[in-house]
Tab-separated table of C-alpha atoms in Angstrom:
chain	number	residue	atom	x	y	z
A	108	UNK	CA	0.000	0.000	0.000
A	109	UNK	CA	1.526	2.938	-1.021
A	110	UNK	CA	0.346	6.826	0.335
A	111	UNK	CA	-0.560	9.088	-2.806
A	112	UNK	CA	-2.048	12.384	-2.860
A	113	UNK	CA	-5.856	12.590	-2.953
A	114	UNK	CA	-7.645	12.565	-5.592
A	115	UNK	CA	-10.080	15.389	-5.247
A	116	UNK	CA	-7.141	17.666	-4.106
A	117	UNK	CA	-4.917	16.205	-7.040
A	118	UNK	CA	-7.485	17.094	-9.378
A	119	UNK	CA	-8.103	20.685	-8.247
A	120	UNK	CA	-4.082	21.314	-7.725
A	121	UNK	CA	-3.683	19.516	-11.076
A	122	UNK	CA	-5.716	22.053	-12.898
A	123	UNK	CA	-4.740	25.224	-10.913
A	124	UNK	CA	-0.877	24.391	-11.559
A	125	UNK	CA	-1.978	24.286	-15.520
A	126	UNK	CA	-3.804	27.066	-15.748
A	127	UNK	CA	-0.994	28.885	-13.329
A	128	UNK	CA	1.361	27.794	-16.475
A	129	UNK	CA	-1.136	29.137	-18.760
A	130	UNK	CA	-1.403	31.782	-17.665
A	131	UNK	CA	2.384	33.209	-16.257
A	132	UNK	CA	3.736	31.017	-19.301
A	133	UNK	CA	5.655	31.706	-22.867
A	134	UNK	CA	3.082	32.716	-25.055
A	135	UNK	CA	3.713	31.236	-28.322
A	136	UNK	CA	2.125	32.534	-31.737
A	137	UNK	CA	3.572	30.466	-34.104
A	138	UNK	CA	2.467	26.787	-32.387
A	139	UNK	CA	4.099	25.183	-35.980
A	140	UNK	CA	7.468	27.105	-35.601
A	141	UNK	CA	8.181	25.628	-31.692
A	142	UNK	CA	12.010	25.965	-32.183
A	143	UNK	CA	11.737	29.303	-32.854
A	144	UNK	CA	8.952	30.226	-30.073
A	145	UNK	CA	11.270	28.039	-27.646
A	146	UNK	CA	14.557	30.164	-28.840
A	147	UNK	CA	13.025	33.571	-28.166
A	148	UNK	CA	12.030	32.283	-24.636
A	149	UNK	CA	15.898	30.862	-23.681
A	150	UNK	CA	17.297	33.781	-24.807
A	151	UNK	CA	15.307	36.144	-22.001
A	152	UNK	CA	16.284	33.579	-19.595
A	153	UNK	CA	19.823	33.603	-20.143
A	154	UNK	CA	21.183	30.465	-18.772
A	155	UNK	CA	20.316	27.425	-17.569
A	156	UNK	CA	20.085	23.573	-18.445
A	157	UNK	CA	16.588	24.592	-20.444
A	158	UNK	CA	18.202	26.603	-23.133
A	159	UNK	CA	20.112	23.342	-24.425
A	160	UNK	CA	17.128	22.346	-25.990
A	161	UNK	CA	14.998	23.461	-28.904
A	162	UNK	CA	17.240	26.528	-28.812
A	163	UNK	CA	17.266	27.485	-32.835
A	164	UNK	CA	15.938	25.972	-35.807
A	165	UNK	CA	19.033	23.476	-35.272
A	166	UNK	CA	19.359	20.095	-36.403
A	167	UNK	CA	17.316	17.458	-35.221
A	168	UNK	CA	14.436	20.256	-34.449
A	169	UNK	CA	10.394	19.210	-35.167
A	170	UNK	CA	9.466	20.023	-38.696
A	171	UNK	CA	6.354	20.975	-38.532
A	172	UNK	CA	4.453	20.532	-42.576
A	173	UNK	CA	0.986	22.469	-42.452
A	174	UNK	CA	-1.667	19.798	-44.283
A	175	UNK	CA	-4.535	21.944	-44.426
A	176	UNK	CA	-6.130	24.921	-43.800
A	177	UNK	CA	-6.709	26.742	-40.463
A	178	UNK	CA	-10.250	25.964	-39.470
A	179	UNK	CA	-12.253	28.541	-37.100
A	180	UNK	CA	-15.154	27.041	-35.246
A	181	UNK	CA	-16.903	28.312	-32.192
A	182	UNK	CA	-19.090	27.037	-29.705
A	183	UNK	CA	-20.818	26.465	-26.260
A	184	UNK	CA	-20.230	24.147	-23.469
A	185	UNK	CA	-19.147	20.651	-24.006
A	186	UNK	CA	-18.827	20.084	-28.048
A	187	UNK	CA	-17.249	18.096	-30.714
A	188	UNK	CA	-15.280	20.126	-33.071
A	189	UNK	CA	-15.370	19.647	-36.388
A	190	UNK	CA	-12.062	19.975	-38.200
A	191	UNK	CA	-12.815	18.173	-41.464
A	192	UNK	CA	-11.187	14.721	-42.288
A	193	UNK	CA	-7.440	14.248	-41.878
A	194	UNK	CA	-5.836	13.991	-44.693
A	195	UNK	CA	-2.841	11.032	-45.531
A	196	UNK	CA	0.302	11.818	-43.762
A	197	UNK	CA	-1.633	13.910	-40.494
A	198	UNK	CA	0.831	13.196	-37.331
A	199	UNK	CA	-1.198	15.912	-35.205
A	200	UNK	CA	-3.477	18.679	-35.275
A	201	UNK	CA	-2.317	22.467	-33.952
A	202	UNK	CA	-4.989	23.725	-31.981
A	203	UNK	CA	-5.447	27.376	-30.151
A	204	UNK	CA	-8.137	27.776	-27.590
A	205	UNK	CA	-9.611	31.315	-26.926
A	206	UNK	CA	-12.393	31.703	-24.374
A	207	UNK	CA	-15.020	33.369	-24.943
A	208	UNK	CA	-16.663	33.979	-21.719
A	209	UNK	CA	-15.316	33.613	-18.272
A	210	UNK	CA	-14.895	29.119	-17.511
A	211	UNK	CA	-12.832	26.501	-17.481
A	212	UNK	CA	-12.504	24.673	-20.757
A	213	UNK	CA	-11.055	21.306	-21.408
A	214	UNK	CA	-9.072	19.584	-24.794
A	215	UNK	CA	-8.720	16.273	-25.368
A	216	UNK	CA	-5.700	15.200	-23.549
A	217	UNK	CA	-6.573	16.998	-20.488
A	218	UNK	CA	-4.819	20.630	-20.977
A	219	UNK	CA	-7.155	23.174	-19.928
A	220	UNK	CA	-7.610	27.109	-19.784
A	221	UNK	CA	-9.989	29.005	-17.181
A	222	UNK	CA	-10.658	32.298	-18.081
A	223	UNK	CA	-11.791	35.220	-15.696
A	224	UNK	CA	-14.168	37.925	-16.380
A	225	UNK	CA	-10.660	40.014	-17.728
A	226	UNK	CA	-9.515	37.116	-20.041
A	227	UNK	CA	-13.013	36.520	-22.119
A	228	UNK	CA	-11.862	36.935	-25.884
A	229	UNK	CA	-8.401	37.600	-25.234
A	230	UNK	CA	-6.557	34.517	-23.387
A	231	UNK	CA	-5.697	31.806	-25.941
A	232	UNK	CA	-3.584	28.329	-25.364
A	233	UNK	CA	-2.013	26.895	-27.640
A	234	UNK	CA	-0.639	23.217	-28.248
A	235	UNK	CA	-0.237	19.915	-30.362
A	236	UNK	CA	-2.916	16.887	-30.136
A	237	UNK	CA	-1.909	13.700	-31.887
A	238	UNK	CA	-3.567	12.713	-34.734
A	239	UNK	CA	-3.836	10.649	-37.267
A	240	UNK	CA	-5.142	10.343	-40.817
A	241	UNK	CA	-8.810	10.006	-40.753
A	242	UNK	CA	-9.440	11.978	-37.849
A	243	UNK	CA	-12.361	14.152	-37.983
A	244	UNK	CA	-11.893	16.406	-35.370
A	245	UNK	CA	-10.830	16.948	-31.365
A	246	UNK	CA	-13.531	17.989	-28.434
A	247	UNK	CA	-13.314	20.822	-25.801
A	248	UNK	CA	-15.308	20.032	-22.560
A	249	UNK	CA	-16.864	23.229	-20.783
A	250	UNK	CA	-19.763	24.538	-18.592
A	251	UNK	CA	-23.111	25.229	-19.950
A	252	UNK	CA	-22.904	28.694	-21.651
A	253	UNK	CA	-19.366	29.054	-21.530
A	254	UNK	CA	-17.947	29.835	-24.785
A	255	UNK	CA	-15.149	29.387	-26.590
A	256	UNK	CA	-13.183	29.427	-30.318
A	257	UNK	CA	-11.335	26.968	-31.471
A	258	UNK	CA	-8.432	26.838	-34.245
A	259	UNK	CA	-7.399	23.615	-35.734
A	260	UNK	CA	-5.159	22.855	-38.711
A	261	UNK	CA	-3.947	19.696	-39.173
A	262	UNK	CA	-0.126	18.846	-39.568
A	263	UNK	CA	2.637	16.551	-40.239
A	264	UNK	CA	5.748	16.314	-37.491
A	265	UNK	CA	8.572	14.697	-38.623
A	266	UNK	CA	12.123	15.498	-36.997
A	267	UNK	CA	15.085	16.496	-38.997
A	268	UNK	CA	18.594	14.601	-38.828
A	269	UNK	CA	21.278	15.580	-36.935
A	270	UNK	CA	24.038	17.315	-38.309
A	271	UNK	CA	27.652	15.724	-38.082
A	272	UNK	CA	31.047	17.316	-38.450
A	273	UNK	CA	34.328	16.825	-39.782
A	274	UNK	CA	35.157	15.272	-36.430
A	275	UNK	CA	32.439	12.321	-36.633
A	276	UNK	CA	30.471	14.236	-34.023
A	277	UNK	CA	26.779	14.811	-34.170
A	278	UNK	CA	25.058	18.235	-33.442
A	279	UNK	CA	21.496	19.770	-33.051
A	280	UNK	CA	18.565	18.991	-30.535
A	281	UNK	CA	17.879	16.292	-27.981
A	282	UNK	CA	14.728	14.950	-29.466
A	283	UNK	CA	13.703	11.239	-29.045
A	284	UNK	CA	16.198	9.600	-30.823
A	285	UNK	CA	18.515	10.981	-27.732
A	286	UNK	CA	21.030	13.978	-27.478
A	287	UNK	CA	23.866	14.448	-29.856
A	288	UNK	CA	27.281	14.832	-28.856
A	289	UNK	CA	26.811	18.487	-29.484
A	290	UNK	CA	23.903	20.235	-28.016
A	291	UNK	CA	22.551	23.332	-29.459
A	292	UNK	CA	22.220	26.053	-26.810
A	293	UNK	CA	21.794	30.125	-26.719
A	294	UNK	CA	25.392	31.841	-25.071
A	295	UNK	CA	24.908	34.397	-22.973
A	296	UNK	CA	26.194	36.853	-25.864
A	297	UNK	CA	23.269	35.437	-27.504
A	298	UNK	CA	25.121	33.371	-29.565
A	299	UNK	CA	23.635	30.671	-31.620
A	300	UNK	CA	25.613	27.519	-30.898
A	301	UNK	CA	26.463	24.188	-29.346
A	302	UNK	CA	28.323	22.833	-26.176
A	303	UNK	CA	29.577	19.287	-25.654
A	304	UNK	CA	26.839	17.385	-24.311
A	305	UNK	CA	28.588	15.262	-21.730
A	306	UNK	CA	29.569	18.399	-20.589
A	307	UNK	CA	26.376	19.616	-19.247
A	308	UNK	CA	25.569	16.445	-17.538
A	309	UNK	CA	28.576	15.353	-15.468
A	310	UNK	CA	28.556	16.376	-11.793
A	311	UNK	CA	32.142	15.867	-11.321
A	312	UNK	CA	34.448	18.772	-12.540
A	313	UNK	CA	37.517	16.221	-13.257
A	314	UNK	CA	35.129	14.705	-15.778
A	315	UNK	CA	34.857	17.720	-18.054
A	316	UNK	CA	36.246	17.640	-21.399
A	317	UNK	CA	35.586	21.583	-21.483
A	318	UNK	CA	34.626	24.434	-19.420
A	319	UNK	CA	35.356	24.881	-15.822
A	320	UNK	CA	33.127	24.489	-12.434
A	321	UNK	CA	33.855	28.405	-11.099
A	322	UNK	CA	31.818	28.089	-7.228
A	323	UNK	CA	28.598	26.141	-8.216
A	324	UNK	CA	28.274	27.893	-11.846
A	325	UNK	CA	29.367	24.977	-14.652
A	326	UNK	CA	30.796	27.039	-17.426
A	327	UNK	CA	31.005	26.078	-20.675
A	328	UNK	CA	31.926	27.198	-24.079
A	329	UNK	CA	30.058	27.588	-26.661
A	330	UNK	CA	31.477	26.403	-30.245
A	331	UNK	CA	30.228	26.019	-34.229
A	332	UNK	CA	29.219	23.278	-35.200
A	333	UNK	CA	32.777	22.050	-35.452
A	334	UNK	CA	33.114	21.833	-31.696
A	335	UNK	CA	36.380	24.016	-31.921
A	336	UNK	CA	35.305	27.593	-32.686
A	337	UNK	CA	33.855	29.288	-30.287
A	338	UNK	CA	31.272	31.831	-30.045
A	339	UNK	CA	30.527	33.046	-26.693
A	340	UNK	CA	29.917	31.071	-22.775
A	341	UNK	CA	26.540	28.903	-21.585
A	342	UNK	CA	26.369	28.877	-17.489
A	343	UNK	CA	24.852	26.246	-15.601
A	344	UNK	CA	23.680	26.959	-11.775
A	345	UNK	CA	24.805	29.298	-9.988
B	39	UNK	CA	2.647	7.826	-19.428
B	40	UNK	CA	5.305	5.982	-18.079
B	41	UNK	CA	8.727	6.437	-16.070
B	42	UNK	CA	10.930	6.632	-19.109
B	43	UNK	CA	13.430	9.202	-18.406
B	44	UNK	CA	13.689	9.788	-22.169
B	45	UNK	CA	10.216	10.598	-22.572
B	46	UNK	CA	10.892	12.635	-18.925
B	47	UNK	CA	13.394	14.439	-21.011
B	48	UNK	CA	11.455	15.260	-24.063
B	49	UNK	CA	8.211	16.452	-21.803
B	50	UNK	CA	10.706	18.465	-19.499
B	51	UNK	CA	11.809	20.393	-23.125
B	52	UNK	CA	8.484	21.105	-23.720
B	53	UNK	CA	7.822	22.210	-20.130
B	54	UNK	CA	10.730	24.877	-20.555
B	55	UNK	CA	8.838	26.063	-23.771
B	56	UNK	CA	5.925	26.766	-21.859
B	57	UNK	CA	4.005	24.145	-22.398
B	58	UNK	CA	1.294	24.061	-19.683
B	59	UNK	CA	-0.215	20.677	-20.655
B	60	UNK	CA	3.200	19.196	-20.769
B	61	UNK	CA	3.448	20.828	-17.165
B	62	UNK	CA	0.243	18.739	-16.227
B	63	UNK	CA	1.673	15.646	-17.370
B	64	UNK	CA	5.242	16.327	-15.162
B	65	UNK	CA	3.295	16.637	-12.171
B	66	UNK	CA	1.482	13.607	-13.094
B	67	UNK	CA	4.733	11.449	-12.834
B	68	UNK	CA	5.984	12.936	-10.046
B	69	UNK	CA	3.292	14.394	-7.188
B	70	UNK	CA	2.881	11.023	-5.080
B	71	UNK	CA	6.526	11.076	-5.078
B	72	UNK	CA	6.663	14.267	-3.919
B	73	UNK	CA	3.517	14.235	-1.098
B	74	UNK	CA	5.574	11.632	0.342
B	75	UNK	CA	8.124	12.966	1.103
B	76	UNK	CA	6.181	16.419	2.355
B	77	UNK	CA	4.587	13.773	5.160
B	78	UNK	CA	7.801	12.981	6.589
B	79	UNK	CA	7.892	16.365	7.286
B	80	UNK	CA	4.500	17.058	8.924
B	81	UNK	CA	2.210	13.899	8.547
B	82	UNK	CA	-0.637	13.061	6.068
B	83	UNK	CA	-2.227	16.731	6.519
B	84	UNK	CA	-3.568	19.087	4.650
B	85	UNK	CA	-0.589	21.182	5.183
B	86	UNK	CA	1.821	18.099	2.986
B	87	UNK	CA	-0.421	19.092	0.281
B	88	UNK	CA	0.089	22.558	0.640
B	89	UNK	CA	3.941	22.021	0.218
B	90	UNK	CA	3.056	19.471	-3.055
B	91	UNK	CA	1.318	22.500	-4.398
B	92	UNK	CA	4.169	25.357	-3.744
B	93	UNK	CA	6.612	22.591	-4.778
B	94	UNK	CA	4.992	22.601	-8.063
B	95	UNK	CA	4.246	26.239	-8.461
B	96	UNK	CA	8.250	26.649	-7.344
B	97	UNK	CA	9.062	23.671	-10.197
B	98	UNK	CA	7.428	26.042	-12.895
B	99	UNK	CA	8.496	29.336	-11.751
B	100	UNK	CA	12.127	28.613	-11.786
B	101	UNK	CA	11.859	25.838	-14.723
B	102	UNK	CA	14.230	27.472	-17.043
B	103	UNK	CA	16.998	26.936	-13.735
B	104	UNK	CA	16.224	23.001	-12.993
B	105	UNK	CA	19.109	20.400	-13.625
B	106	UNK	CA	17.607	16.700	-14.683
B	107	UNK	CA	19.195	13.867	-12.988
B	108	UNK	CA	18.873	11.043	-15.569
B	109	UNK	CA	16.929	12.723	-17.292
B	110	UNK	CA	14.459	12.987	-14.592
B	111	UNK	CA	13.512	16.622	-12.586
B	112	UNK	CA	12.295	14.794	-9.702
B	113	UNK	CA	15.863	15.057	-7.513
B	114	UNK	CA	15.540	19.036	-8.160
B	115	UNK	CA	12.252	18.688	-7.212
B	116	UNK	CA	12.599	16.605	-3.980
B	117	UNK	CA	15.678	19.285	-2.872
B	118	UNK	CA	12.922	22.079	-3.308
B	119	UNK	CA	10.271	20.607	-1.401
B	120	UNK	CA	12.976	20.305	1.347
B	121	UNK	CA	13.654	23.936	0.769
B	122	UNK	CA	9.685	24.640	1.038
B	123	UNK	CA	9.239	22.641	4.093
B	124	UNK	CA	11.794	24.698	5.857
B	125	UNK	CA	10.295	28.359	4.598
B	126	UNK	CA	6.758	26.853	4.529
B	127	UNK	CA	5.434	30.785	5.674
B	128	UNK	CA	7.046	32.504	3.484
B	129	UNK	CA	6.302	30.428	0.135
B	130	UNK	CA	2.948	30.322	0.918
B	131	UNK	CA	2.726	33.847	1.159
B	132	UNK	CA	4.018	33.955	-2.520
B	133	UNK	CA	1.357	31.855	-3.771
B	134	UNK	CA	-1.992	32.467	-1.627
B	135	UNK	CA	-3.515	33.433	-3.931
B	136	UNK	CA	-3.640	29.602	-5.770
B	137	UNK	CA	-3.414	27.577	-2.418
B	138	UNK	CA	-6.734	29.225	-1.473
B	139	UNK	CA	-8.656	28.486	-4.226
B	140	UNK	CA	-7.948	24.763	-3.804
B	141	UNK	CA	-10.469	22.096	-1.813
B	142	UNK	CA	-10.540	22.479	2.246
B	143	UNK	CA	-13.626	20.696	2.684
B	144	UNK	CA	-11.514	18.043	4.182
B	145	UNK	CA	-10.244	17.529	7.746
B	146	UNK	CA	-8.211	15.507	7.466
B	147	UNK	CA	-6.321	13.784	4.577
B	148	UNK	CA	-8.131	10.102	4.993
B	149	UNK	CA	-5.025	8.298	4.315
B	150	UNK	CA	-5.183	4.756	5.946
B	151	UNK	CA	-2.975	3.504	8.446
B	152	UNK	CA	-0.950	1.237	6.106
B	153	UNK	CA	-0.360	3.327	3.514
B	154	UNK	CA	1.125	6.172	6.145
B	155	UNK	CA	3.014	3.556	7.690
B	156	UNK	CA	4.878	3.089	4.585
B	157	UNK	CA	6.470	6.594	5.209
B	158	UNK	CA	9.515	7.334	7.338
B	159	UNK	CA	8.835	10.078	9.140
B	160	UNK	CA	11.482	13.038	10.341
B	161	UNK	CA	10.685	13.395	13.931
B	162	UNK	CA	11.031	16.771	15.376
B	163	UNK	CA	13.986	16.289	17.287
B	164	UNK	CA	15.734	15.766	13.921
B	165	UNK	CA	13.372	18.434	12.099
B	166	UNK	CA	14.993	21.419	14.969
B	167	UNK	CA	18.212	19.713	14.159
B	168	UNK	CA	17.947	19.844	10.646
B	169	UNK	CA	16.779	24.133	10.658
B	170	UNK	CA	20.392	24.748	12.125
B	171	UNK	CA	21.907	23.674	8.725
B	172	UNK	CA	22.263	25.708	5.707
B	173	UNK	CA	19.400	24.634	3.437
B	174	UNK	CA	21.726	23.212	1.150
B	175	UNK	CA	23.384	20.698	4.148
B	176	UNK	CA	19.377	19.713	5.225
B	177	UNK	CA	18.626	18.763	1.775
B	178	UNK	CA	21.485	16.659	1.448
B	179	UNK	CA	21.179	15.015	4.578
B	180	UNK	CA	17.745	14.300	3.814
B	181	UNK	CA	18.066	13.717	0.286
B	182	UNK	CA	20.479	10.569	0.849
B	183	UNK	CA	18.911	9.747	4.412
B	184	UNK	CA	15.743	9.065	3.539
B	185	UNK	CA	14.744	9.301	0.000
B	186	UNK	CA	18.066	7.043	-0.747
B	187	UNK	CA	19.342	9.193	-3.353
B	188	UNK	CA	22.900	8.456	-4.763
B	189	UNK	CA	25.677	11.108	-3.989
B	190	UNK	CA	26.211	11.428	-7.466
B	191	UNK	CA	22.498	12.302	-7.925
B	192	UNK	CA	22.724	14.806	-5.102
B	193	UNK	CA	25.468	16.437	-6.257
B	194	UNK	CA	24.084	16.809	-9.554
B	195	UNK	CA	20.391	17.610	-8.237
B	196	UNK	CA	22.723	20.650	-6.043
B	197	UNK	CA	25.119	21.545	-8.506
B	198	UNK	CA	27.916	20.595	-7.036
B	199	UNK	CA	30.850	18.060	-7.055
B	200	UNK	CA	30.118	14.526	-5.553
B	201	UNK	CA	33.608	15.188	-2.925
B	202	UNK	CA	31.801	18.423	-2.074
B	203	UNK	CA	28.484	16.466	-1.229
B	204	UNK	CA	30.758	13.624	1.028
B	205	UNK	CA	32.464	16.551	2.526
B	206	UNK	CA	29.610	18.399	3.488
B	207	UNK	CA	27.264	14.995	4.553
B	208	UNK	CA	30.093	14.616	7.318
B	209	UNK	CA	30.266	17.695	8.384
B	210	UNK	CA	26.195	17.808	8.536
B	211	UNK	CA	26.132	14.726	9.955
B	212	UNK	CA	28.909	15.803	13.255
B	213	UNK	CA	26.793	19.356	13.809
B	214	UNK	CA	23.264	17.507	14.421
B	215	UNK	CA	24.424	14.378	15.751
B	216	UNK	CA	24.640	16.153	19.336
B	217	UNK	CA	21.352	17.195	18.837
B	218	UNK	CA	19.751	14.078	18.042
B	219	UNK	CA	18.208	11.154	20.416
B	220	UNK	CA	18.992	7.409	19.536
B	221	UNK	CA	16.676	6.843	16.828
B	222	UNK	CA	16.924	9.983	14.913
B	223	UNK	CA	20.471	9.770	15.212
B	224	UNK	CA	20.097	6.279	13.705
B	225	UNK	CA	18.255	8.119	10.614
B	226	UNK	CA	21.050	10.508	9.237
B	227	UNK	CA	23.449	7.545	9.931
B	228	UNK	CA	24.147	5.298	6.953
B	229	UNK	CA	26.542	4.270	4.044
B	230	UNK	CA	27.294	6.979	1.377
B	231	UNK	CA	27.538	5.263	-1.895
């Protein structure tokens, strides 16, 4: 028997915490250009482990192929949505939430948005369902009379291939295949570029193949894609 | 979802993007986790959830500073909720505004007697011991005393070198040893692997 949190409380701090992240998060515009969204939002925070990933339009990034059109639809309370049929080669389906009227309202997965009185018509979440081909739609799950507007466009996600250098060594973004040798980050010059990967992970300053441990601050330089050049400093801690 | 630290990884990413619902599913994997370890601080109360919930808010409102430990944000996390335990006021002040929109309907948590005795609890003898050490030294101590963390995940959940983490365990250990009766001493005693 093992003690978990209760469910009622879970549930309620569960929702709060997402609509906390909602709401004090990145706001992202472009849902189908996430490397870039992500790069804009590491580059205001400077440093830190986060802004190894995703951090330009590197290698190894989430192409993201619009299928289809944008499709508008609005409605009331708990609804399907209608998006059309999915056509051959849909991975997932972009979708942006605005509420209408003050409520909490609910996509497929579980994500959700609750709007006050001051966010009717203006706050707007965005994010990626999975889908596949033959899909007709997605739901959104809200109170009687609350209102909302949904976007939906259909997509295809592939991820691009690493990049490899004269050296043998692979560079771009940790995705799911793993993390190359060379990770893409943002230096704090704002610098476009890549540190060595087994670098940013080892606890141990005698383990470093570059950079130095100066207090509790890991510092590492930043290189081109040939791992020699560098370009500016990434900090870790501190 | 499952405990794969890759997929951990890949949420975490997505997390430090902004994601919300990617947010949702992180404290999915990890809030049990972390409610235990709030009740070996102050018992299956309303107040362990409390510390869950600033935990959380604390996870996402420094998420572009966390450091994965295989790939996994739950040592950072655990370390915090140490941190949150011992400044309980004060981060609760931050976020009032959330904790008091959440359920207190409840008197008490309802957890049964099995399920709590599953938990080692820090006594308060050790819990006055512990508030005399940096908040770095208590986490550590706790970290590898009770949640049996490695050193090397400590040190990397901290930031710092696994010689500085044995270094700083002994010295932990000698300042709250005098403080300590038999069995609590017997809790921040142990093997550091």
């Amino acid at each position: 028997m093992t003690l978990t949190l209760d469910d009622a409380y879970s549930r309620a701090l569960r929702r709060a915490l997402v609509d906390h992240a909602a709401a004090h998060g990145v706001r992202r515009r472009a849902r189908w250009r996430p490397a870039l969204a992500v790069g804009a939002a590491t580059l205001t925070a400077g440093t830190g482990l986060a802004a190894a990933v995703g951090a330009f339009d590197a290698p190894g990034s989430p192409l993201v192929q619009p299928l289809a059109g944008t499709v508008t639809v609005e409605g009331v309370g708990t609804q399907i949505v209608d998006l059309g049929v999915a056509p051959p080669g849909t991975t997932a389906i972009e979708v942006g939430l605005t509420c209408l009227t003050p409520g909490t309202f609910t996509g497929a997965d579980g994500a959700s948005l609750s709007c006050g009185p001051s966010d009717a018509g203006r706050a707007t979440a965005t994010w990626r369902l999975p889908a596949s081909p033959g899909t007709t739609g997605t739901t959104i799950d809200a109170g009687p009379g609350e209102r909302w507007r949904v976007t939906g466009a259909y997509s295809a996600v592939t991820t691009t291939e690493w990049g490899v250098n004269a050296d043998g060594l692979t560079y771009g973004v940790a995705n799911g295949r793993g993390t190359p040798d060379l990770l893409a980050v943002i230096a704090t010059n704002g610098a476009d570029g890549y540190v060595y990967s087994r670098d940013l992970t080892t606890p141990d300053p005698a383990g470093l193949q570059t950079g130095t441990f100066e207090r509790r601050r890991l510092v590492l330089p930043v290189f081109e894609p040939d791992g020699k050049t560098q370009v500016g400093e990434f900090n870790v801690g501190g | 979802m499952t405990g794969d630290p890759q997929d951990e990884a890949a949420l975490w990413r997505a997390v430090v993007g902004g994601d919300p619902a990617a947010f949702g599913l992180i404290f999915d994997l990890h809030k049990d986790r972390v409610f235990r370890h709030a009740v070996r601080w102050h018992g299956a109360g309303p107040e362990s959830e409390d510390t869950v919930a600033v935990a959380f808010l604390e996870l996402w409102r420094r998420r572009t500073d966390v450091r994965l430990v295989g790939g996994s944000v739950l040592p950072w996390l655990l370390v915090t909720t140490t941190n949150v335990v011992r400044n309980q006021a004060r981060a609760e002040r931050r976020h009032r505004r959330l904790l008091s929109a959440l359920p207190r309907e409840r008197a008490e948590v309802g957890a049964d007697d099995a399920a709590l005795s599953s938990v080692r609890l820090i006594d308060p003898t050790l819990r006055n011991a512990l508030a005399r050490l940096s908040p770095e030294d208590a986490a550590l101590l706790v970290m590898l005393s009770f949640e049996d963390m490695s050193v090397a995940d400590v040190a990397a959940a901290l930031g710092i070198t696994t010689q500085a983490v044995k270094t700083r365990l002994h010295r932990a250990r000698a300042r709250v040893r005098p403080l300590l009766d038999t069995t609590s001493a017997h809790d921040v005693e142990g093997v550091t692997r």
